[in-house]
């Protein structure tokens, strides 16, 4: 029920196939012929600055908006002609964490499980709360959550029913560094289970950290599309220079607040030397 | 699909009902203004208004009930607007559910929340001397008309809830509705009003609805007025529903 039957034809298709997608709002041409493909499994990042049209692409793929021209297929289903099948196959996590503030975290998860007609929604909720380290906060209203907790809950809600494709629209915009790392770990968790993740972001570092493939959307078109290594080859080969390694502000931040950095290493050197 | 619709609507109604029960102040605020109006009219102006053999509190209660509904439905617009702004509306629309269940959840919640407010207001009216000779059938008639009026105004509230660009805009539409009973037979018999005002008062929806409820409360025959009242309610319902659904279609493209 949660996973629509996969035919052999679907299995051969990429998870997402977008061809010549166009969308305008009156005079404003947001998308001018966007084409890309996302293979099954792994994380695909759609990178672009504010207003590049990333959210418009996601809204069309999530059947919330109709394209003016072009085609888009998700999990083998055309978004225009088979929207109900597309909705069976996806989950959307919005730019502004779409969680219910008045309900508790647990109630949010149960709500989504019920709407996906899954048995034992309470058990599903408890499992996800544990997985995303929200068990203690599970009974509290979401209004009391921090930004990071809210996004984690949001991502947990997207996983209910194991949809094969998940859209994460700017999952870390507006988060502090600690919360951003929490979300990154949640996204890695998600992709580890074989789900295809389409991530939009305006942070280069985020794409670098998470994505297997990266496409850059600029002025309504995809201008580059490839793995990080392929994108690096677009530039002249790296020159070797000797530079004194200064701690980045991020290193300092994590050392001072006593948490671990994005690579998981503890930055306790700085604190020890300060104490002496 | 039909079972999905009922099941999904029930789940989504449960969600919005929690919003109501967890901010019970919205029900209190809905009831407080009409109760204040009622108390003020009964103890301040009521003595000077001649309503014949009917006690003033019994005379004006139907109008106060309509004011209660008019202020109650603004919370429906508010809740719907908040769902749209927060992004949870889009989350629901991107899920494999009966999509219109999201709207119906809000509508059913509005009916329940307004019913609670109406019971509170009638309770206070009983405390300050409202008595009715209505039998069970007449009470059912009153409940039916109030329910139909709530349903009609709720669909009206869905329109600004879906289309407003600010929270103020989403709830401001209810102010004229709250004042409509004052230019009707709700508080003062229309005979004392000057010509044009009287003509307006006697031909606007509130007067026929108020007169029908008053007749039911006092055990009088409802006459043809009940058909006018029902026609207004159904008319508003049909027009509001059509506009609400078209606004909704534009929202989900």
Coordinates of C-alpha atoms in Angstrom, one line a residue:
Chain A
X1 CA 0.0 0.0 0.0
X2 CA 2.7 2.4 0.9
X3 CA 5.0 1.3 -1.9
X4 CA 3.2 1.1 -5.2
X5 CA 4.1 -2.1 -7.1
X6 CA 7.2 -1.6 -9.2
X7 CA 7.0 -2.9 -12.7
X8 CA 10.1 -3.9 -14.6
X9 CA 9.7 -0.9 -16.8
X10 CA 9.7 1.3 -13.7
X11 CA 12.7 -0.4 -12.3
X12 CA 14.6 0.5 -15.5
X13 CA 13.5 4.1 -15.3
X14 CA 15.5 6.7 -13.3
X15 CA 13.8 7.8 -10.1
X16 CA 13.2 11.3 -11.6
X17 CA 13.3 12.3 -15.2
X18 CA 12.7 15.9 -16.1
X19 CA 12.6 17.2 -19.7
X20 CA 12.4 20.8 -20.9
X21 CA 10.4 21.9 -18.0
X22 CA 9.2 25.5 -18.3
X23 CA 7.2 27.7 -15.9
X24 CA 6.4 31.4 -16.0
X25 CA 4.6 33.8 -13.7
X26 CA 3.3 36.4 -16.1
X27 CA 6.5 38.1 -17.5
X28 CA 8.8 36.2 -15.1
X29 CA 10.3 33.1 -16.7
X30 CA 11.3 31.0 -13.7
X31 CA 12.1 27.8 -15.5
X32 CA 13.3 28.0 -19.2
X33 CA 13.7 24.4 -20.2
X34 CA 15.1 22.4 -17.2
X35 CA 16.2 18.8 -17.9
X36 CA 17.9 16.4 -15.6
X37 CA 17.7 12.8 -14.4
X38 CA 18.1 11.4 -10.9
X39 CA 19.2 7.7 -10.7
X40 CA 17.7 5.5 -8.0
X41 CA 19.2 5.7 -4.6
X42 CA 21.5 8.3 -3.3
X43 CA 21.3 12.1 -2.9
X44 CA 21.0 14.5 -5.8
X45 CA 21.5 18.1 -5.0
X46 CA 19.9 20.9 -7.0
X47 CA 22.1 23.9 -6.2
X48 CA 21.1 27.5 -6.9
X49 CA 20.9 30.9 -5.4
X50 CA 17.7 32.4 -4.0
X51 CA 15.1 32.7 -6.7
X52 CA 16.8 30.3 -9.1
X53 CA 13.7 28.2 -9.4
X54 CA 14.6 25.3 -7.2
X55 CA 11.3 25.4 -5.2
X56 CA 9.3 25.7 -8.4
X57 CA 10.9 22.5 -9.7
X58 CA 10.1 20.7 -6.5
X59 CA 6.6 21.9 -6.4
X60 CA 6.0 20.7 -10.0
X61 CA 7.5 17.3 -9.1
X62 CA 5.4 17.1 -5.9
X63 CA 2.2 17.7 -8.0
X64 CA 1.5 21.0 -6.3
X65 CA 2.0 23.1 -9.4
X66 CA 1.5 22.5 -13.1
X67 CA 4.3 23.2 -15.6
X68 CA 3.6 25.3 -18.7
X69 CA 5.7 23.0 -20.9
X70 CA 7.9 19.9 -20.7
X71 CA 7.4 16.6 -18.9
X72 CA 8.4 15.3 -15.5
X73 CA 8.2 11.7 -14.4
X74 CA 8.7 10.5 -10.8
X75 CA 9.1 6.8 -10.0
X76 CA 7.9 6.1 -13.6
X77 CA 4.7 8.2 -13.3
X78 CA 4.0 11.3 -15.2
X79 CA 3.2 14.2 -12.8
X80 CA 0.6 15.7 -15.1
X81 CA -1.3 12.5 -16.0
X82 CA -0.8 10.3 -12.9
X83 CA -0.6 12.7 -10.0
X84 CA -2.2 10.3 -7.5
X85 CA 0.5 7.6 -8.3
X86 CA 3.2 10.2 -7.9
X87 CA 1.8 11.2 -4.5
X88 CA 1.9 7.5 -3.5
X89 CA 5.6 7.5 -4.4
X90 CA 6.9 10.7 -2.8
X91 CA 7.3 12.7 0.4
X92 CA 7.8 16.5 0.5
X93 CA 9.6 18.4 3.2
X94 CA 9.0 22.0 2.7
X95 CA 11.2 25.0 2.9
X96 CA 9.5 26.1 6.1
X97 CA 9.3 23.0 8.2
X98 CA 5.8 21.8 7.6
X99 CA 5.0 20.4 11.0
X100 CA 1.9 21.0 13.2
X101 CA 3.0 23.4 16.0
X102 CA 0.1 22.7 18.2
X103 CA 0.4 18.9 18.2
X104 CA 3.2 17.1 19.9
X105 CA 6.0 15.5 17.9
X106 CA 4.5 12.1 18.4
X107 CA 1.1 13.2 17.3
X108 CA 2.6 14.7 14.2
X109 CA 4.1 11.4 13.3
X110 CA 0.9 9.5 14.1
X111 CA -1.1 11.9 11.9
X112 CA 1.0 11.2 8.9
X113 CA 1.0 7.5 9.5
X114 CA -2.8 7.5 9.7
X115 CA -3.1 9.5 6.5
X116 CA -0.9 7.0 4.8
X117 CA -3.3 4.3 6.1
X118 CA -0.5 2.3 7.9
X119 CA -1.2 -0.2 10.7
X120 CA 0.0 0.6 14.2
X121 CA 0.7 4.3 13.8
X122 CA 1.8 4.6 17.5
X123 CA 4.5 2.1 17.0
X124 CA 5.8 3.7 13.8
X125 CA 5.9 7.1 15.7
X126 CA 7.8 5.7 18.6
X127 CA 10.3 4.0 16.3
X128 CA 11.0 7.2 14.4
X129 CA 11.3 9.3 17.6
X130 CA 14.0 6.9 18.8
X131 CA 15.8 7.0 15.5
X132 CA 15.9 10.8 15.4
X133 CA 16.7 11.2 19.1
X134 CA 13.3 12.9 19.8
X135 CA 12.0 10.3 22.3
X136 CA 12.2 12.7 25.3
X137 CA 10.6 15.6 23.3
X138 CA 8.0 13.4 21.7
X139 CA 5.2 14.3 24.1
X140 CA 5.9 18.1 24.0
X141 CA 4.2 20.5 21.6
X142 CA 6.3 21.2 18.6
X143 CA 6.0 25.0 19.3
X144 CA 8.6 24.4 22.1
X145 CA 11.1 22.6 19.8
X146 CA 14.4 24.2 18.5
X147 CA 14.8 24.7 14.8
X148 CA 17.0 21.6 14.5
X149 CA 14.5 19.4 16.3
X150 CA 11.7 20.7 14.2
X151 CA 13.5 19.8 10.9
X152 CA 14.5 16.4 12.3
X153 CA 10.8 15.8 13.0
X154 CA 9.9 17.0 9.6
X155 CA 12.3 14.6 7.9
X156 CA 11.1 11.8 10.2
X157 CA 7.5 12.6 9.0
X158 CA 8.7 12.3 5.4
X159 CA 10.0 8.8 6.0
X160 CA 6.7 7.3 7.1
X161 CA 5.5 4.7 4.7
X162 CA 9.0 4.5 3.1
X163 CA 8.2 6.4 -0.1
X164 CA 10.9 5.6 -2.7
X165 CA 11.5 9.4 -3.5
X166 CA 11.9 12.2 -1.0
X167 CA 12.1 15.9 -1.8
X168 CA 14.0 18.0 0.7
X169 CA 13.5 21.7 -0.1
X170 CA 16.3 23.7 1.6
X171 CA 16.3 21.6 4.7
X172 CA 18.9 23.7 6.6
X173 CA 17.9 27.3 5.7
X174 CA 17.8 29.4 8.8
X175 CA 19.4 26.8 11.1
X176 CA 22.4 27.3 13.4
X177 CA 25.5 25.2 12.7
X178 CA 24.8 22.6 15.3
X179 CA 21.2 22.1 14.0
X180 CA 22.5 21.9 10.4
X181 CA 24.8 19.0 11.3
X182 CA 21.9 17.2 13.0
X183 CA 19.9 17.6 9.8
X184 CA 22.7 16.4 7.7
X185 CA 23.0 13.3 9.8
X186 CA 19.3 12.8 9.4
X187 CA 19.5 13.1 5.6
X188 CA 22.4 10.6 5.5
X189 CA 20.3 8.3 7.6
X190 CA 17.5 8.7 5.0
X191 CA 19.6 7.9 2.0
X192 CA 21.3 5.0 3.7
X193 CA 18.0 3.2 3.5
X194 CA 18.0 3.2 -0.3
X195 CA 15.6 6.2 -0.7
X196 CA 16.2 8.6 -3.5
X197 CA 16.7 12.1 -2.1
X198 CA 16.3 15.2 -4.2
X199 CA 17.8 18.0 -2.1
X200 CA 17.6 21.7 -3.0
X201 CA 20.1 24.0 -1.3
X202 CA 21.8 27.3 -1.7
X203 CA 24.7 26.2 0.4
X204 CA 27.7 24.9 -1.6
X205 CA 29.1 23.1 1.5
X206 CA 25.8 21.3 2.0
X207 CA 25.8 19.9 -1.6
X208 CA 29.5 18.9 -1.1
X209 CA 28.8 17.2 2.2
X210 CA 25.7 15.2 1.2
X211 CA 25.3 14.8 -2.6
X212 CA 26.4 12.1 -4.9
X213 CA 25.5 14.2 -7.9
X214 CA 25.0 17.9 -8.1
X215 CA 23.2 20.0 -10.7
X216 CA 23.4 23.8 -10.7
X217 CA 20.2 25.6 -11.6
X218 CA 20.9 29.2 -12.8
X219 CA 18.5 31.6 -14.4
X220 CA 15.9 28.9 -15.1
X221 CA 18.3 26.4 -16.7
X222 CA 20.6 23.6 -15.5
X223 CA 24.1 24.8 -16.4
X224 CA 26.1 21.9 -15.0
X225 CA 25.2 18.4 -13.9
X226 CA 27.7 15.8 -12.5
X227 CA 29.4 14.2 -9.6
X228 CA 31.5 16.5 -7.3
X229 CA 34.7 15.1 -9.0
X230 CA 33.3 15.8 -12.4
X231 CA 32.4 19.4 -11.4
X232 CA 36.0 19.8 -10.0
X233 CA 37.5 18.8 -13.3
X234 CA 35.7 21.8 -14.9
X235 CA 38.3 24.0 -13.3
X236 CA 42.1 24.0 -14.0
X237 CA 44.0 21.4 -12.0
X238 CA 44.6 22.3 -8.4
X239 CA 47.9 24.0 -7.6
X240 CA 49.9 23.0 -4.6
X241 CA 50.4 25.9 -2.2
X242 CA 51.6 25.9 1.4
X243 CA 49.3 27.9 3.6
X244 CA 49.3 28.0 7.4
X245 CA 46.2 26.2 8.6
X246 CA 44.1 28.7 10.6
X247 CA 41.0 27.3 12.4
X248 CA 37.9 28.4 10.6
X249 CA 35.3 30.3 12.6
X250 CA 33.3 27.1 12.4
X251 CA 36.1 25.1 14.1
X252 CA 36.3 27.8 16.8
X253 CA 32.5 27.7 17.3
X254 CA 32.4 24.0 17.8
X255 CA 35.5 24.0 20.0
X256 CA 34.0 26.7 22.3
X257 CA 30.5 25.1 22.5
X258 CA 32.2 21.7 23.0
X259 CA 30.4 19.9 20.2
X260 CA 31.9 17.9 17.3
X261 CA 32.5 19.4 13.9
X262 CA 30.9 18.4 10.6
X263 CA 33.5 15.7 10.0
X264 CA 32.8 14.2 13.4
X265 CA 36.2 15.1 14.9
X266 CA 36.3 16.6 18.3
X267 CA 37.9 20.0 18.4
X268 CA 39.2 19.8 21.9
X269 CA 42.8 20.9 21.2
X270 CA 41.8 24.5 21.3
X271 CA 40.1 24.2 24.6
X272 CA 42.9 22.3 26.2
X273 CA 45.5 24.8 25.2
X274 CA 43.4 27.6 26.5
X275 CA 43.1 26.0 29.9
X276 CA 46.9 25.7 30.3
Chain B
X1 CA -11.8 6.4 -2.8
X2 CA -15.0 7.1 -0.9
X3 CA -13.7 5.2 2.2
X4 CA -10.5 7.1 1.9
X5 CA -12.3 10.4 1.9
X6 CA -14.3 9.6 5.0
X7 CA -11.2 8.1 6.8
X8 CA -8.9 11.0 5.8
X9 CA -11.5 13.6 6.7
X10 CA -12.0 12.0 10.1
X11 CA -8.2 12.1 10.8
X12 CA -7.8 15.7 9.6
X13 CA -10.9 16.8 11.6
X14 CA -9.4 15.2 14.7
X15 CA -6.3 17.3 14.1
X16 CA -8.1 20.6 13.8
X17 CA -10.3 19.7 16.7
X18 CA -7.2 19.4 18.8
X19 CA -6.3 22.9 17.7
X20 CA -9.6 24.1 19.1
X21 CA -9.5 22.1 22.4
X22 CA -5.8 23.1 23.0
X23 CA -6.6 26.8 22.5
X24 CA -10.0 26.7 24.3
X25 CA -9.6 30.5 24.7
X26 CA -10.8 30.8 21.0
X27 CA -14.2 29.3 22.1
X28 CA -14.3 31.6 25.1
X29 CA -13.5 34.7 23.0
X30 CA -16.2 33.6 20.5
X31 CA -18.7 33.4 23.3
X32 CA -17.6 36.4 25.4
X33 CA -18.5 39.2 23.0
X34 CA -22.1 38.0 22.3
X35 CA -22.6 37.4 26.0
X36 CA -21.3 41.0 26.8
X37 CA -23.7 42.3 24.1
X38 CA -26.5 40.3 25.6
X39 CA -25.9 41.4 29.2
X40 CA -25.6 45.1 28.1
X41 CA -28.8 45.1 26.0
X42 CA -30.7 43.2 28.7
X43 CA -29.7 45.4 31.7
X44 CA -29.0 48.7 30.0
X45 CA -31.0 49.3 26.8
X46 CA -33.6 46.5 27.2
X47 CA -35.8 48.4 29.6
X48 CA -36.4 51.1 27.0
X49 CA -37.3 48.7 24.2
X50 CA -40.9 47.6 23.9
X51 CA -41.1 44.0 22.8
X52 CA -44.6 43.4 23.9
X53 CA -45.3 40.3 26.0
X54 CA -42.0 38.7 25.2
X55 CA -39.2 39.1 27.8
X56 CA -36.4 41.2 26.2
X57 CA -33.7 38.5 26.8
X58 CA -35.8 36.0 25.0
X59 CA -36.5 38.5 22.2
X60 CA -32.9 39.2 21.4
X61 CA -31.3 35.8 22.0
X62 CA -31.7 34.7 18.4
X63 CA -29.7 37.7 17.2
X64 CA -27.0 37.1 19.8
X65 CA -26.7 33.5 18.6
X66 CA -26.1 34.7 15.0
X67 CA -23.4 37.2 16.2
X68 CA -21.8 34.2 18.0
X69 CA -21.6 32.3 14.8
X70 CA -20.4 35.3 12.8
X71 CA -17.5 35.8 15.2
X72 CA -16.8 32.0 15.6
X73 CA -16.2 31.4 11.9
X74 CA -13.4 34.0 11.7
X75 CA -11.3 31.5 13.6
X76 CA -11.9 29.0 10.8
X77 CA -10.5 31.4 8.3
X78 CA -7.6 32.0 10.8
X79 CA -6.8 28.3 11.2
X80 CA -7.0 27.7 7.4
X81 CA -4.8 30.7 6.7
X82 CA -2.2 29.4 9.3
X83 CA -2.2 26.0 7.7
X84 CA -1.4 27.6 4.3
X85 CA 1.3 29.8 5.6
X86 CA 3.0 27.1 7.7
X87 CA 3.4 24.8 4.7
X88 CA 1.4 21.9 6.3
X89 CA -1.3 22.5 3.7
X90 CA 1.2 21.7 1.0
X91 CA 2.5 18.7 2.9
X92 CA -1.1 17.3 3.0
X93 CA -1.7 18.1 -0.7
X94 CA 1.5 16.2 -1.7
X95 CA 0.4 13.1 0.2
X96 CA -1.7 10.2 -1.2
X97 CA -4.9 11.3 0.5
X98 CA -8.4 12.5 -0.5
X99 CA -7.2 16.1 -1.0
X100 CA -10.5 17.9 -0.2
X101 CA -10.5 16.2 3.2
X102 CA -8.2 19.0 4.3
X103 CA -11.0 21.6 3.7
X104 CA -13.7 19.4 5.1
X105 CA -11.7 18.9 8.3
X106 CA -11.7 22.6 8.9
X107 CA -15.4 22.9 8.0
X108 CA -16.5 20.1 10.4
X109 CA -14.3 21.5 13.2
X110 CA -16.0 24.9 12.6
X111 CA -19.5 23.3 13.1
X112 CA -18.4 21.6 16.4
X113 CA -16.6 24.7 17.8
X114 CA -19.5 27.0 17.0
X115 CA -22.0 24.5 18.5
X116 CA -20.0 24.6 21.8
X117 CA -20.0 28.4 21.8
X118 CA -23.7 28.5 21.1
X119 CA -24.4 26.2 24.0
X120 CA -22.3 28.5 26.3
X121 CA -24.2 31.6 25.2
X122 CA -27.6 29.9 25.6
X123 CA -26.5 28.7 29.1
X124 CA -25.7 32.3 30.1
X125 CA -29.1 33.4 28.6
X126 CA -30.9 30.9 30.8
X127 CA -29.0 32.3 33.9
X128 CA -30.2 35.8 33.2
X129 CA -33.8 34.8 32.6
X130 CA -34.3 33.4 29.2
X131 CA -37.2 30.9 29.1
X132 CA -38.6 29.1 26.2
X133 CA -41.9 27.2 25.7
X134 CA -40.4 25.4 22.7
X135 CA -40.9 21.6 22.6
X136 CA -38.3 19.1 21.4
X137 CA -39.3 19.5 17.8
X138 CA -39.0 23.3 17.9
X139 CA -35.5 23.0 19.6
X140 CA -34.4 20.6 16.8
X141 CA -35.7 23.2 14.3
X142 CA -33.6 25.9 16.0
X143 CA -30.5 23.6 16.1
X144 CA -31.0 22.8 12.4
X145 CA -31.2 26.4 11.3
X146 CA -28.2 27.4 13.4
X147 CA -26.3 24.5 12.0
X148 CA -27.2 25.4 8.4
X149 CA -26.3 29.1 9.0
X150 CA -22.9 28.0 10.5
X151 CA -22.3 25.8 7.5
X152 CA -23.1 28.6 5.1
X153 CA -20.9 31.1 6.9
X154 CA -18.1 28.6 7.4
X155 CA -17.8 28.1 3.6
X156 CA -17.8 31.9 3.3
X157 CA -14.9 32.0 5.8
X158 CA -13.0 29.4 3.7
X159 CA -12.7 32.0 0.9
X160 CA -10.6 34.6 2.8
X161 CA -8.9 31.7 4.6
X162 CA -7.5 30.5 1.3
X163 CA -7.0 33.8 -0.5
X164 CA -6.0 36.4 2.2
X165 CA -2.5 37.7 2.1
X166 CA -2.3 38.6 5.8
X167 CA -3.7 37.3 9.0
X168 CA -5.8 40.5 9.5
X169 CA -7.3 40.1 6.1
X170 CA -8.2 36.5 6.9
X171 CA -10.3 37.4 9.8
X172 CA -11.5 41.0 9.1
X173 CA -14.3 39.8 6.7
X174 CA -16.4 38.7 9.7
X175 CA -16.8 42.3 11.2
X176 CA -19.6 43.3 8.8
X177 CA -21.3 39.9 9.5
X178 CA -21.2 40.6 13.2
X179 CA -22.9 44.0 12.7
X180 CA -25.5 42.8 10.4
X181 CA -27.9 41.7 13.2
X182 CA -28.0 45.2 14.6
X183 CA -29.7 46.4 11.4
X184 CA -32.4 43.8 11.6
X185 CA -35.3 42.7 13.8
X186 CA -32.7 41.1 16.2
X187 CA -32.6 43.8 18.9
X188 CA -35.3 46.3 18.1
X189 CA -38.6 45.8 16.2
X190 CA -38.1 47.2 12.7
X191 CA -41.3 49.3 12.8
X192 CA -39.4 52.2 14.6
X193 CA -36.7 52.4 11.9
X194 CA -36.8 55.2 9.2
X195 CA -38.0 54.0 5.7
X196 CA -34.8 53.0 3.8
X197 CA -33.2 51.4 6.9
X198 CA -36.4 49.6 7.6
X199 CA -36.6 48.3 4.0
X200 CA -33.0 47.0 4.3
X201 CA -33.6 45.5 7.7
X202 CA -36.7 43.6 6.6
X203 CA -35.1 42.2 3.5
X204 CA -31.7 41.1 4.7
X205 CA -31.1 37.4 5.7
X206 CA -30.7 38.0 9.4
X207 CA -34.3 39.2 10.0
X208 CA -36.0 36.2 8.5
X209 CA -33.6 33.8 10.4
X210 CA -34.0 35.7 13.7
X211 CA -37.8 35.8 13.3
X212 CA -38.0 32.1 12.6
X213 CA -35.8 31.2 15.6
X214 CA -37.8 33.6 17.8
X215 CA -41.1 32.0 16.7
X216 CA -39.7 28.5 17.4
X217 CA -38.5 29.7 20.9
X218 CA -41.9 31.2 21.8
X219 CA -44.0 28.4 20.4
X220 CA -45.5 30.6 17.7
X221 CA -46.2 29.3 14.1
X222 CA -43.2 29.9 11.9
X223 CA -45.3 30.8 8.9
X224 CA -43.7 31.5 5.5
X225 CA -40.8 33.2 7.1
X226 CA -39.1 29.8 7.7
X227 CA -38.8 29.3 3.9
X228 CA -37.3 32.7 3.4
X229 CA -34.8 31.9 6.2
X230 CA -33.9 28.5 4.7
X231 CA -33.6 30.0 1.2
X232 CA -31.1 32.6 2.5
X233 CA -29.1 30.0 4.3
X234 CA -29.0 27.6 1.3
X235 CA -28.4 30.5 -1.1
X236 CA -25.4 31.8 0.9
X237 CA -24.1 28.2 1.2
X238 CA -24.3 27.4 -2.5
X239 CA -22.6 30.7 -3.6
X240 CA -20.0 30.6 -0.9
X241 CA -19.2 26.9 -1.6
X242 CA -18.8 27.6 -5.3
X243 CA -16.4 30.4 -4.7
X244 CA -14.5 28.5 -2.0
X245 CA -14.0 25.5 -4.2
X246 CA -12.8 27.6 -7.1
X247 CA -10.4 29.4 -4.8
X248 CA -9.2 26.0 -3.6
X249 CA -8.7 24.7 -7.2
X250 CA -6.6 27.7 -7.9
X251 CA -4.5 27.0 -4.8
X252 CA -3.7 23.4 -5.7
X253 CA -3.4 24.1 -9.4

